[in-house]
Tab-separated table of C-alpha atoms in Angstrom:
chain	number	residue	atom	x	y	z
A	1	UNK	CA	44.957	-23.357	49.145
A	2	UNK	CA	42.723	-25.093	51.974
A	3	UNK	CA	39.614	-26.626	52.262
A	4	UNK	CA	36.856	-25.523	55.035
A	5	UNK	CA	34.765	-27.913	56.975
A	6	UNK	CA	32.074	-27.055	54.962
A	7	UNK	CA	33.996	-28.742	52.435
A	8	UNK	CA	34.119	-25.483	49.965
A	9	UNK	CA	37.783	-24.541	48.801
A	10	UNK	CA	38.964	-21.111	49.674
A	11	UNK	CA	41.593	-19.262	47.240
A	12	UNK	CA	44.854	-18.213	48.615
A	13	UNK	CA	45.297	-13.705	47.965
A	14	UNK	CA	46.486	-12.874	45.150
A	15	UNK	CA	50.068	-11.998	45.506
A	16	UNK	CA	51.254	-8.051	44.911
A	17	UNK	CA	51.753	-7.713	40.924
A	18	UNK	CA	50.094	-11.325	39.607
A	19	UNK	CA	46.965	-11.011	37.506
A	20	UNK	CA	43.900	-10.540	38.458
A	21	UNK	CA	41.054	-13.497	38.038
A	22	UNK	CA	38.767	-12.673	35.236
A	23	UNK	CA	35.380	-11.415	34.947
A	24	UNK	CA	32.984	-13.955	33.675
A	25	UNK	CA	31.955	-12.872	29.965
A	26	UNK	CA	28.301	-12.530	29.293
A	27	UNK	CA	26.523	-16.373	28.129
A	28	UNK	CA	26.789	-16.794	24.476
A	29	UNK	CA	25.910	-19.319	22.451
A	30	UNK	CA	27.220	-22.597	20.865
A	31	UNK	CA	28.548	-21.128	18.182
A	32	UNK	CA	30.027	-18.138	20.293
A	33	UNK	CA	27.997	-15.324	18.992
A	34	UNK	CA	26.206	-13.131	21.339
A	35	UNK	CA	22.330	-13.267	21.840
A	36	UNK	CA	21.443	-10.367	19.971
A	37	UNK	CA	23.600	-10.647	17.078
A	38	UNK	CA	22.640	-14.173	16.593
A	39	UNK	CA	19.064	-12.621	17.126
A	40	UNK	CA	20.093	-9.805	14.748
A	41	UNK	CA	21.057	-12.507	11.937
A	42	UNK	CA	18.360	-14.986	12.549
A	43	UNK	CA	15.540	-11.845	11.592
A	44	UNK	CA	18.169	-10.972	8.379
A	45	UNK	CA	18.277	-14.519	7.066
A	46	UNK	CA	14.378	-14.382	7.460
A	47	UNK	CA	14.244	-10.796	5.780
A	48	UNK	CA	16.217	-12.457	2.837
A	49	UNK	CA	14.250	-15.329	2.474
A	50	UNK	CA	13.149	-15.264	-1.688
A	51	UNK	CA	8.926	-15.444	-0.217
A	52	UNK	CA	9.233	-12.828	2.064
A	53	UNK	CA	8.126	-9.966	-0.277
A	54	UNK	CA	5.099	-12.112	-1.114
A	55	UNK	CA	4.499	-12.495	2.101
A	56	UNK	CA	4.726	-9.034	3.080
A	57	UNK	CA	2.418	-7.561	0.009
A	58	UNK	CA	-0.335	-10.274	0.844
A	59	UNK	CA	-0.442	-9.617	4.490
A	60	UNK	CA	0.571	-6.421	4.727
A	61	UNK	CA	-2.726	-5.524	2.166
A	62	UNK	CA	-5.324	-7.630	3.442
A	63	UNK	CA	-4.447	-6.199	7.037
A	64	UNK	CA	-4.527	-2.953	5.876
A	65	UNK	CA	-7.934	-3.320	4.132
A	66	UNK	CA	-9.211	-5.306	7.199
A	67	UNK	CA	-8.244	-2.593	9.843
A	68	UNK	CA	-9.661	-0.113	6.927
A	69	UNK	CA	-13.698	-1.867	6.932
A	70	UNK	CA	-13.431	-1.709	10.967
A	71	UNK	CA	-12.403	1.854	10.924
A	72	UNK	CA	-14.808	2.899	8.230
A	73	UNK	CA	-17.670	1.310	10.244
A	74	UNK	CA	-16.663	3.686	13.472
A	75	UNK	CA	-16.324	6.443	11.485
A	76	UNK	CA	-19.433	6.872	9.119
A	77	UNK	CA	-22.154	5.888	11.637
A	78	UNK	CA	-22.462	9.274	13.016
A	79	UNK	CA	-22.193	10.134	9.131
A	80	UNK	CA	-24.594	8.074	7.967
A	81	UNK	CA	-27.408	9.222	10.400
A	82	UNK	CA	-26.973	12.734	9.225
A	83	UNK	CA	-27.939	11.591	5.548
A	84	UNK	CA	-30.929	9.440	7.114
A	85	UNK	CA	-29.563	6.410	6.461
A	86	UNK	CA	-28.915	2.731	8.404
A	87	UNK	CA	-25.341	3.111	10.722
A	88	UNK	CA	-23.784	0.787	8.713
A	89	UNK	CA	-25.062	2.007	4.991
A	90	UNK	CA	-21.220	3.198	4.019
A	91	UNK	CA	-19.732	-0.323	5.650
A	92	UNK	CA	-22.246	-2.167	3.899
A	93	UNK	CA	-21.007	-0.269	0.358
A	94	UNK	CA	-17.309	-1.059	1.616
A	95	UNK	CA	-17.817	-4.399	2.448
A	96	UNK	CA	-19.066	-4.882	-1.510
A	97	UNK	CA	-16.318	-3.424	-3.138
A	98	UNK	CA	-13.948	-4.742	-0.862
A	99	UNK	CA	-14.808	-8.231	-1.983
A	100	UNK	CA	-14.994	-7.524	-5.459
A	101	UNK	CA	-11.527	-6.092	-5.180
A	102	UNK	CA	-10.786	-9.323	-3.263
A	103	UNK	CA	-11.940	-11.383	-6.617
A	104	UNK	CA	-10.184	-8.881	-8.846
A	105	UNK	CA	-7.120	-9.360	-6.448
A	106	UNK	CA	-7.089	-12.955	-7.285
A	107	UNK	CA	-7.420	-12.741	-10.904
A	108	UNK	CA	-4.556	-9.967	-10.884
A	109	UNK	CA	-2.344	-12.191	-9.332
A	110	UNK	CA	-2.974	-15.666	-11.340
A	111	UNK	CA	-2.640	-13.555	-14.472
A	112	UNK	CA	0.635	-14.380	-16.949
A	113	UNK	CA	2.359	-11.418	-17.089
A	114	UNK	CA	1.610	-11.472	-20.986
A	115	UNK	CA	-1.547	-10.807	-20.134
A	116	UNK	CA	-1.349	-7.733	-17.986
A	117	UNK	CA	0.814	-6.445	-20.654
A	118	UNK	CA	-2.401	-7.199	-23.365
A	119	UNK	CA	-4.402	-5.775	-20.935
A	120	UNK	CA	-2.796	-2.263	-20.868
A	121	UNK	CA	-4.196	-0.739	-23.940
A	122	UNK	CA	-7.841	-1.359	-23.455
A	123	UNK	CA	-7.465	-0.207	-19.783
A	124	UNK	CA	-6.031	2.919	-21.324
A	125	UNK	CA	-8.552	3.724	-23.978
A	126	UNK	CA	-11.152	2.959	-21.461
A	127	UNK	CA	-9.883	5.323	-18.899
A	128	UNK	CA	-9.992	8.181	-21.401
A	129	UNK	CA	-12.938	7.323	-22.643
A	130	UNK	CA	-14.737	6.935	-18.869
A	131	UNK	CA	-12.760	10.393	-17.901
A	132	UNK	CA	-13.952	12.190	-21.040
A	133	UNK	CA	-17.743	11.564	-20.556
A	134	UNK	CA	-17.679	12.731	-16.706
A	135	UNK	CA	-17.195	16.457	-18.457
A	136	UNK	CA	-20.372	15.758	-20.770
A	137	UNK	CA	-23.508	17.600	-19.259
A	138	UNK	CA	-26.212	15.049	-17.530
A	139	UNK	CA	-23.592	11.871	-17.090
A	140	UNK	CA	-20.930	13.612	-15.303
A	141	UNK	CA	-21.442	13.965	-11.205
A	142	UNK	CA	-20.414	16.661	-9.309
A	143	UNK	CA	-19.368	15.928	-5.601
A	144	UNK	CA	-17.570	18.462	-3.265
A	145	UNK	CA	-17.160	21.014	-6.079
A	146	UNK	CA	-15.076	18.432	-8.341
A	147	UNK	CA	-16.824	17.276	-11.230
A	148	UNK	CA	-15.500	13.658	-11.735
A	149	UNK	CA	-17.906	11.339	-11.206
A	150	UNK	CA	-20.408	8.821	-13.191
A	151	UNK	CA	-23.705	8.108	-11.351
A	152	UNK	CA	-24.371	4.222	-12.230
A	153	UNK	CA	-27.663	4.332	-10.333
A	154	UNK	CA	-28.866	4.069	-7.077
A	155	UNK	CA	-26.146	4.484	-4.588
A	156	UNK	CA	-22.968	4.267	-6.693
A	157	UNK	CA	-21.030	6.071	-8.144
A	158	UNK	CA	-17.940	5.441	-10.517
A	159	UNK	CA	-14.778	7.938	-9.876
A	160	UNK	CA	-13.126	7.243	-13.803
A	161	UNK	CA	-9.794	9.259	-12.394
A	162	UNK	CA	-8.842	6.133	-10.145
A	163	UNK	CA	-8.730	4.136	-13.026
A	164	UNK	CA	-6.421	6.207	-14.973
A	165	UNK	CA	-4.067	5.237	-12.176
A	166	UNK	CA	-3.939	1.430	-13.048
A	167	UNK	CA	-4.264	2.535	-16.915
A	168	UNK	CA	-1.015	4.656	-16.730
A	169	UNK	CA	1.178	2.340	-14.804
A	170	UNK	CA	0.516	-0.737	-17.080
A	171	UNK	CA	0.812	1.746	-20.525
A	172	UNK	CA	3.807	2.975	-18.840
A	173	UNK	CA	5.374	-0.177	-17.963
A	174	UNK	CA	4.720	-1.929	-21.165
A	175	UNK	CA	5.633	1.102	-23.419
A	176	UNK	CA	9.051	1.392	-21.698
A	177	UNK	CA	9.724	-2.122	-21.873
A	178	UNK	CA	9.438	-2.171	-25.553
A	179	UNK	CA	11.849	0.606	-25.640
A	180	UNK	CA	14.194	-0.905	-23.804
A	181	UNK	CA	14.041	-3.780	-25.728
A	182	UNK	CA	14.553	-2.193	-28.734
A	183	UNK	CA	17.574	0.513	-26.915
A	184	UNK	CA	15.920	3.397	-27.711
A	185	UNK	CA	15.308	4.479	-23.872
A	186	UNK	CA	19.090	5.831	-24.515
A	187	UNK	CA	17.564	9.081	-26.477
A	188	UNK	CA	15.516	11.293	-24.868
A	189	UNK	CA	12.939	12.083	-27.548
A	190	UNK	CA	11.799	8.138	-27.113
A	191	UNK	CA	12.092	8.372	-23.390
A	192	UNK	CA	9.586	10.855	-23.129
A	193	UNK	CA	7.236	10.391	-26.432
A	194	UNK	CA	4.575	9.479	-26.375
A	195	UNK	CA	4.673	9.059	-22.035
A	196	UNK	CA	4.662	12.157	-21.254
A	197	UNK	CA	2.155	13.916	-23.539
A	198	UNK	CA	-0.118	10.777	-23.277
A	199	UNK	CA	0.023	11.601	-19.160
A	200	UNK	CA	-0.439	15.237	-19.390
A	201	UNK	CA	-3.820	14.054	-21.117
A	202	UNK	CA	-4.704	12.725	-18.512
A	203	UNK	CA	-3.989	15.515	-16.152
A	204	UNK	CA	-5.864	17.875	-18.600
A	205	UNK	CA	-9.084	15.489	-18.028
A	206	UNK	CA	-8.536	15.029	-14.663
A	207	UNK	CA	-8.098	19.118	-14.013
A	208	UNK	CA	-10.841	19.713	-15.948
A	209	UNK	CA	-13.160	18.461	-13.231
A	210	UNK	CA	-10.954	20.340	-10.547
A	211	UNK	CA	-9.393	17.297	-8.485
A	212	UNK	CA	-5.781	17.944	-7.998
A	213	UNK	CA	-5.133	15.705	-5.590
A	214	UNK	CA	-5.943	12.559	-7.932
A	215	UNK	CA	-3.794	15.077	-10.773
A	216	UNK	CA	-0.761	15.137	-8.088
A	217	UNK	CA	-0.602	11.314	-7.897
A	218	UNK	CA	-0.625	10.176	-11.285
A	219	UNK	CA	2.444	13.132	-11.496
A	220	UNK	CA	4.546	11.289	-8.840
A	221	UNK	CA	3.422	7.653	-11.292
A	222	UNK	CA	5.483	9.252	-14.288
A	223	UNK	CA	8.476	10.699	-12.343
A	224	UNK	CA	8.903	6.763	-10.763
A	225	UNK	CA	8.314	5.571	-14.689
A	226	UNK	CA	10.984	7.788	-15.964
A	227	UNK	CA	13.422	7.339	-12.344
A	228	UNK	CA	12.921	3.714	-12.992
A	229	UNK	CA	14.012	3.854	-16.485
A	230	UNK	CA	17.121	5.957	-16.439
A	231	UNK	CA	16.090	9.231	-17.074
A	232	UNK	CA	18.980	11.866	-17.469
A	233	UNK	CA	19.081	14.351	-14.141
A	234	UNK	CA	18.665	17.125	-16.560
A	235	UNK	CA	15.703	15.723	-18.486
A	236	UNK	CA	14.035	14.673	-15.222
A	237	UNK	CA	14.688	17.965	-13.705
A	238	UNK	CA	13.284	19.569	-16.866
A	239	UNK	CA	9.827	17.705	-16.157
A	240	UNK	CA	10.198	18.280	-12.441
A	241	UNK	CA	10.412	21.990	-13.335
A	242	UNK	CA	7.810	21.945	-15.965
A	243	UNK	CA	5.209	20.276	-13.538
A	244	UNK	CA	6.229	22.307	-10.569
A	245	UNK	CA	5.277	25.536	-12.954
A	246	UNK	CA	1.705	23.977	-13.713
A	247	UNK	CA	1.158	23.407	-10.144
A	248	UNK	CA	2.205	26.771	-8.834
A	249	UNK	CA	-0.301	28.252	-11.926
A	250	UNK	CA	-2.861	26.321	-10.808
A	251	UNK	CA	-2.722	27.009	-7.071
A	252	UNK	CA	-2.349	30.759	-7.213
A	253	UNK	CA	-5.298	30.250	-10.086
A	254	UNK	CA	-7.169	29.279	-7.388
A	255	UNK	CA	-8.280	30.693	-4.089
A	256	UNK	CA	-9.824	27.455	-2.756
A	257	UNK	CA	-5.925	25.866	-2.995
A	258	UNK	CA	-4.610	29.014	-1.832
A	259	UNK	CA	-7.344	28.707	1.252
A	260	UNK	CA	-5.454	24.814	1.978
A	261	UNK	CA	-2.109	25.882	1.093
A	262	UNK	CA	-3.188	28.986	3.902
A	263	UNK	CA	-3.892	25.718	6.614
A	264	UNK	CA	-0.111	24.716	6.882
A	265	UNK	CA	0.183	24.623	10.416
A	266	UNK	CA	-2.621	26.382	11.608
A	267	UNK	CA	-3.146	27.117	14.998
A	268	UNK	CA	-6.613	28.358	14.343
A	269	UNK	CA	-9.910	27.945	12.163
A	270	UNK	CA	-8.936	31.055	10.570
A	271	UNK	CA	-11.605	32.938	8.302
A	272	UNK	CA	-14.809	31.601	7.554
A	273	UNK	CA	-13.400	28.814	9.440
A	274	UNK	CA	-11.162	27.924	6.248
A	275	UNK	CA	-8.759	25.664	8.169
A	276	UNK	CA	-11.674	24.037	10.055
A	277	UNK	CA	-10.841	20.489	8.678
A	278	UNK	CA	-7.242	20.874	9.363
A	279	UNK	CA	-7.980	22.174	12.792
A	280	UNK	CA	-10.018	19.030	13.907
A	281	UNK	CA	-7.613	16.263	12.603
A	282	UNK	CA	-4.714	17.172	14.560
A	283	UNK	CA	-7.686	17.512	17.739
A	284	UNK	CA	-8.408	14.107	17.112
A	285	UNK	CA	-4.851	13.291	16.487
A	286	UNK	CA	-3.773	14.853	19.725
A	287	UNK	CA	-6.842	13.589	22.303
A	288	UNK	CA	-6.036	10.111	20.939
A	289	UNK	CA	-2.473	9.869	23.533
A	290	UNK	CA	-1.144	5.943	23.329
A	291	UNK	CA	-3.584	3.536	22.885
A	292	UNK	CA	-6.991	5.590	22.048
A	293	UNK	CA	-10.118	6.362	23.481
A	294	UNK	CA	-11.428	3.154	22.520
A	295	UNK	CA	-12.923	1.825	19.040
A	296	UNK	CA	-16.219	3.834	18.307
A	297	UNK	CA	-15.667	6.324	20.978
A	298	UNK	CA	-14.626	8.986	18.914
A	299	UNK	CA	-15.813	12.729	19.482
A	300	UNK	CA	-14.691	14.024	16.365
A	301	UNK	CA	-16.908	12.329	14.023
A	302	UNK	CA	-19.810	13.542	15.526
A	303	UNK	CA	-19.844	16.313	13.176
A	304	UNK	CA	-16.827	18.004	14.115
A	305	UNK	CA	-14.468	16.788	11.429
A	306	UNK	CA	-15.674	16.736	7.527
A	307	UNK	CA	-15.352	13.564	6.330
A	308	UNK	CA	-13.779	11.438	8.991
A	309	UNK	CA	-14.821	8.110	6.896
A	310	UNK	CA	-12.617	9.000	3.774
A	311	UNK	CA	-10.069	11.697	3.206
A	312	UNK	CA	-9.691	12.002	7.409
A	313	UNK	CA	-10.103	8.634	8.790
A	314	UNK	CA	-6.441	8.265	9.811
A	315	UNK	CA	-7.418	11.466	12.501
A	316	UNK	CA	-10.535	8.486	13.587
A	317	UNK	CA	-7.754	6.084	13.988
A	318	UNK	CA	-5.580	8.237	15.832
A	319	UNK	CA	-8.393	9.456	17.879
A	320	UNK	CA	-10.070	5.963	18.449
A	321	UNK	CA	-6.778	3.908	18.768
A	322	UNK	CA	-3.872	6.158	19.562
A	323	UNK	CA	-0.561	6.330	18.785
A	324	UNK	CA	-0.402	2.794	18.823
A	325	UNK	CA	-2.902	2.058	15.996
A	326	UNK	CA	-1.345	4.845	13.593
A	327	UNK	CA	1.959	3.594	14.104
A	328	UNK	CA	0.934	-0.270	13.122
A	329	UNK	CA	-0.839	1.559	9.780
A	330	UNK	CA	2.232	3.109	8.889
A	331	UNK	CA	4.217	0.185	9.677
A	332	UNK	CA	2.153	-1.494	7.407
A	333	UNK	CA	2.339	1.188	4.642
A	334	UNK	CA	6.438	0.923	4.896
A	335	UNK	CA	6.362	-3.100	4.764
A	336	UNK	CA	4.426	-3.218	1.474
A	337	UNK	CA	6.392	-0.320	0.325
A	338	UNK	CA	9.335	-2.336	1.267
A	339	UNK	CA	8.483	-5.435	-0.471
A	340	UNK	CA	7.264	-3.595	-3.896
A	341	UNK	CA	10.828	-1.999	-3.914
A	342	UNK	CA	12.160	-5.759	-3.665
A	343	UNK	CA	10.241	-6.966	-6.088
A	344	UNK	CA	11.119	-4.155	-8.903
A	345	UNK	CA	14.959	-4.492	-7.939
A	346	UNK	CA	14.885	-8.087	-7.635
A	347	UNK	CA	13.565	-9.112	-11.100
A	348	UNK	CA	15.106	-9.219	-14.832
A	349	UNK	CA	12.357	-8.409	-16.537
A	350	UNK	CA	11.592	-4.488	-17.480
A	351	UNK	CA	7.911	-4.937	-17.749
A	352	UNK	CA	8.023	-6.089	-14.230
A	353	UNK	CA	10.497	-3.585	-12.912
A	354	UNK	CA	8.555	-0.408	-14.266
A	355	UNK	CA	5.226	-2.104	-13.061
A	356	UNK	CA	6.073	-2.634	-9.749
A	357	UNK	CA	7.536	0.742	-9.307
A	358	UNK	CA	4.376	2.285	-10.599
A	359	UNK	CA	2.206	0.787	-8.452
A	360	UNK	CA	4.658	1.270	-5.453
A	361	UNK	CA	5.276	4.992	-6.147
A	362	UNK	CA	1.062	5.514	-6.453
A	363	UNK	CA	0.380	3.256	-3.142
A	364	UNK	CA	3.094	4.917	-1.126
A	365	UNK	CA	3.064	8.657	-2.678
A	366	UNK	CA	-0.599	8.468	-2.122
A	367	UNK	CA	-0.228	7.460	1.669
A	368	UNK	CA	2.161	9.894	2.408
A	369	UNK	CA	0.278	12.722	1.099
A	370	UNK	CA	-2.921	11.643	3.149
A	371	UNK	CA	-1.314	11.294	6.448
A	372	UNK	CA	1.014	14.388	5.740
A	373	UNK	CA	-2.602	16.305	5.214
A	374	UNK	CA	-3.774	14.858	8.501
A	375	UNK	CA	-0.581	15.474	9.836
A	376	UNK	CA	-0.511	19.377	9.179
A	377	UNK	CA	2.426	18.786	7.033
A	378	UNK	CA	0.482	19.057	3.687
A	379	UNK	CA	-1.841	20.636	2.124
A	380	UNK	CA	-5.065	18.774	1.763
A	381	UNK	CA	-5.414	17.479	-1.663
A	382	UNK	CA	-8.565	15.476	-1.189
A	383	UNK	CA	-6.650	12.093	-2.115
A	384	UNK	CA	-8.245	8.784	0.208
A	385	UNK	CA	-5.688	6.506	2.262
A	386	UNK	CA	-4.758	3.808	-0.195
A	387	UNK	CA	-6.682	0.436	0.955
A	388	UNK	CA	-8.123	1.816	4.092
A	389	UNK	CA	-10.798	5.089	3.344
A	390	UNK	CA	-13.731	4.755	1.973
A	391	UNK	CA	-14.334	4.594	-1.575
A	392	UNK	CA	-15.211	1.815	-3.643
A	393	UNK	CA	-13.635	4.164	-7.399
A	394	UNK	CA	-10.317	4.121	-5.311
A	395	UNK	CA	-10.433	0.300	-3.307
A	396	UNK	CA	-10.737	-1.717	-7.029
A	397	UNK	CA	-8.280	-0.230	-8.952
A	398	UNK	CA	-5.669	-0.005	-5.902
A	399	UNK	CA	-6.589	-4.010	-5.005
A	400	UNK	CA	-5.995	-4.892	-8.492
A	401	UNK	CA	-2.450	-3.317	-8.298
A	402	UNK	CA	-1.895	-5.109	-5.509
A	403	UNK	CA	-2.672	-8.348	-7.142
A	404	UNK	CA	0.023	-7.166	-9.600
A	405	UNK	CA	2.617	-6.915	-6.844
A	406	UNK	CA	1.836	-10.201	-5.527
A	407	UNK	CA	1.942	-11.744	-8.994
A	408	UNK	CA	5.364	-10.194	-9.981
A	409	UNK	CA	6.712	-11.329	-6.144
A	410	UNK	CA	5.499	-15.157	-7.198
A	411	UNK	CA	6.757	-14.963	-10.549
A	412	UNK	CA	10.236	-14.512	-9.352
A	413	UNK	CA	12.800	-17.412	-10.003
A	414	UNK	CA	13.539	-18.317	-6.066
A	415	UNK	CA	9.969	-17.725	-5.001
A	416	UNK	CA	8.497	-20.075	-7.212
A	417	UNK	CA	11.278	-22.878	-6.362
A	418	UNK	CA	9.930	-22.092	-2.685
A	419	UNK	CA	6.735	-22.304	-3.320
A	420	UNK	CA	7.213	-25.355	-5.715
A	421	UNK	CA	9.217	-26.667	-2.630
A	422	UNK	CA	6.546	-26.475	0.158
A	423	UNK	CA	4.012	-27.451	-2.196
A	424	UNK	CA	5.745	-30.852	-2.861
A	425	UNK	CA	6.717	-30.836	0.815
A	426	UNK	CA	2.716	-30.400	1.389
A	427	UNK	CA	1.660	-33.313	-1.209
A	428	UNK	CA	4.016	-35.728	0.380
A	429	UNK	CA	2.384	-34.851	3.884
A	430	UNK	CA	-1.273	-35.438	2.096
A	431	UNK	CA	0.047	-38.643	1.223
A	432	UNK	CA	1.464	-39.885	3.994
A	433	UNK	CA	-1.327	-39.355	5.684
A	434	UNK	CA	-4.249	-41.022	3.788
A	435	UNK	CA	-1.292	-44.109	3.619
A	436	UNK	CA	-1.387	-43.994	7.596
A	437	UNK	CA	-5.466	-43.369	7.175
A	438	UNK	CA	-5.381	-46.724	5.378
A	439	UNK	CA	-3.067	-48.828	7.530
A	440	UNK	CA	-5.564	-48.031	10.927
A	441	UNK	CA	-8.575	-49.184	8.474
A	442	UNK	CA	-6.935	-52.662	7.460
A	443	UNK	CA	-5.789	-53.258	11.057
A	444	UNK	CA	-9.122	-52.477	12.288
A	445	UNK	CA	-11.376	-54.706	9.576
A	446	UNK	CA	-12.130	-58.187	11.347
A	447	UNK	CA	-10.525	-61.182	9.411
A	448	UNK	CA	-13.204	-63.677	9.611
A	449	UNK	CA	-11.640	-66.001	11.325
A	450	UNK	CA	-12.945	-67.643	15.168
């Protein structure tokens, strides 16, 4: 081996049948992991961290309703001119309820969870009673040839169904718990009495007034319920079968549901333009490409697609902000699904567990049968996108159940050592501070002397 004049040192060949030098490896780091794994653990750790689920339920539902008042401003101007009224007359209504859900939020989630549990009775009785007098004559409100709504006066209106949501969830929850607790949940007369007839009550009120769609979600709210609590495949097959009978009876019973069942994948309006609605979505869907034609610049909603402010207003977003805004909606959908399915397998307490499921199951079931509607995938049961379409009857309720979620996620063991952590971490700060605040002022006062 020599050295040039440059002064570099040039290796002798390699001699026939010695090994050849080695490749350099990629960099890794200290610890000799590569990038991405280390990457790949970092984002775990973080996933696993005990406030992530809060985290996820609070953000992931205040974006949602944020991105949900922008979207219902673009999409019931057009709307709103047609009825004679100000551009921003169904924002305005939004933007209400939106902050009374924000204040029933709170109080949801600084509730005991005694008290949600106290609270389930009245919120039952209440719902009947609300649902019962939409079907008396002069205080019931027919909209869109569904009969279940109260007129409060003026502009609003009071949609009792949406309620019975809430109502069975927390009955639900607290009625199983108190099985469990006493191990009756083991016998399948108890795991079904009094649930199930007390939720086919419900249905019967809420089919009275035709809306099937609202009937549909509190269905997939009982099947979590009795999933969550250990039902037997054969009894929950039994109700499966038993509610997929109803349904079928009612469809063919009607040609209207026959008309949207008809609309699966339509290719065209069809008769009397039956599959109109359909039709449009997936034209705003597809003239939307990656990124949108821009916020407000919509050609749908100009009186092309019925209701592009509620039942529709994921074909707006599609339209208005592409591929790349309905992707970030159901991203957020699938985080705060995520986290509600942490919470419920993450805690000890039933109550909790069938509580959180609920209100997962509705908040998720609910989503995917909107967006599979807009989609083309489902029929179109009428049912708003949880959070994000207009509708004060659906926002309170669903904010409320969010406060739940976010309550349960606090209550847990490690979250509130966290949170009791950072919040000592945060007084010591505070101190430390007005100490330092202190120190400047004494240096900084004259002493007197010349």
């Amino acid at each position: 081996m020599g050295a040039s004049r440059s002064g570099t040192v040039k290796r002798a060949p390699a001699r026939p049948g010695s090994p050849r030098p080695r490749t350099p490896r990629p960099a890794r780091g200290p610890s000799g992991e590569n990038p991405l794994r280390r990457l790949y653990l970092r984002a775990k750790r973080a996933w696993d961290r005990p406030l992530t689920a809060y985290y996820l339920i609070l953000g992931g539902s205040l974006l949602i309703t944020t991105l949900g008042l922008v979207m219902v401003y673009s999409a019931s101007q057009i709307q709103a001119l047609e009825y004679s009224l100000v551009p921003s007359y169904f924002f305005r209504k939004q933007f209400f309820a939106a902050v009374l859900g924000s204040v029933l939020l709170v109080i949801a989630m600084r509730m005991p969870v005694r008290l949600h549990r106290a609270l389930a009775y009245p919120i039952l009785v209440g719902s009947v009673f609300l649902m019962v007098l939409v079907q008396v004559p002069g205080i019931g409100h027919e909209v869109n040839g569904n009969q279940n709504w109260i007129a409060l006066g003026g502009p609003f209106q009071l949609q009792p169904s949406e309620f019975g949501k809430l109502a069975l969830v927390l009955w639900g929850a607290d009625l199983l718990a108190r099985k469990g607790d006493k191990r009756l949940l083991t016998q399948w007369k108890h795991m079904l009495v009094p649930l199930v007839p007390v939720t086919f009550m419900l249905l019967g009120l809420i089919m009275l007034g035709g809306d099937m769609g609202t009937a549909i979600i509190l269905t997939a709210i009982l099947f979590g319920l009795l999933w969550l609590a250990g039902a037997p495949t054969r009894l929950f097959g039994g109700v499966l079968a038993v509610a997929g009978l109803l349904g079928f009876i009612l469809i063919r019973t009607s040609p209207n549901r026959m008309a949207r069942l008809a609309c699966l994948g339509a290719s065209d309006a069809g008769p009397d333009d039956q599959c109109w609605q359909a039709l449009h979505g997936i034209y705003a869907l597809a003239s939307g490409g990656f990124f949108g034609s821009g916020l407000g610049a919509s050609v749908e909603k100009w009186g092309q697609l019925p209701e592009p402010h509620t039942d529709f207003i994921f074909a707006i977003t599609g339209e208005e902000l592409g591929l790349a805004g309905t992707l970030s909606v159901l991203g957020l959908f699938a985080a705060l699904g995520y986290a509600g399915i942490r919470v419920a397998g993450r805690t000890e307490e039933p109550f909790v567990r069938y509580a959180a499921g609920g209100v997962t199951t509705w908040i998720t079931a609910q989503a995917v049968i909107n967006i599979g509607a807009v989609l083309g995938l489902l029929p179109i049961a009428g049912v708003p996108l949880p959070l994000f379409s207009y509708g004060g009857s659906a926002l309170l309720p669903t904010m409320f159940a969010v406060g739940l979620l976010i309550a349960f996620a606090r209550d847990d063991p490690a979250a509130r050592a966290a949170l009791a952590m950072r919040s000592a971490a945060s007084d010591k700060k505070r101190a430390a501070g007005r100490w330092n605040t202190m120190r400047r002022r004494a240096k900084a006062r004259p002493s007197g002397e010349r």
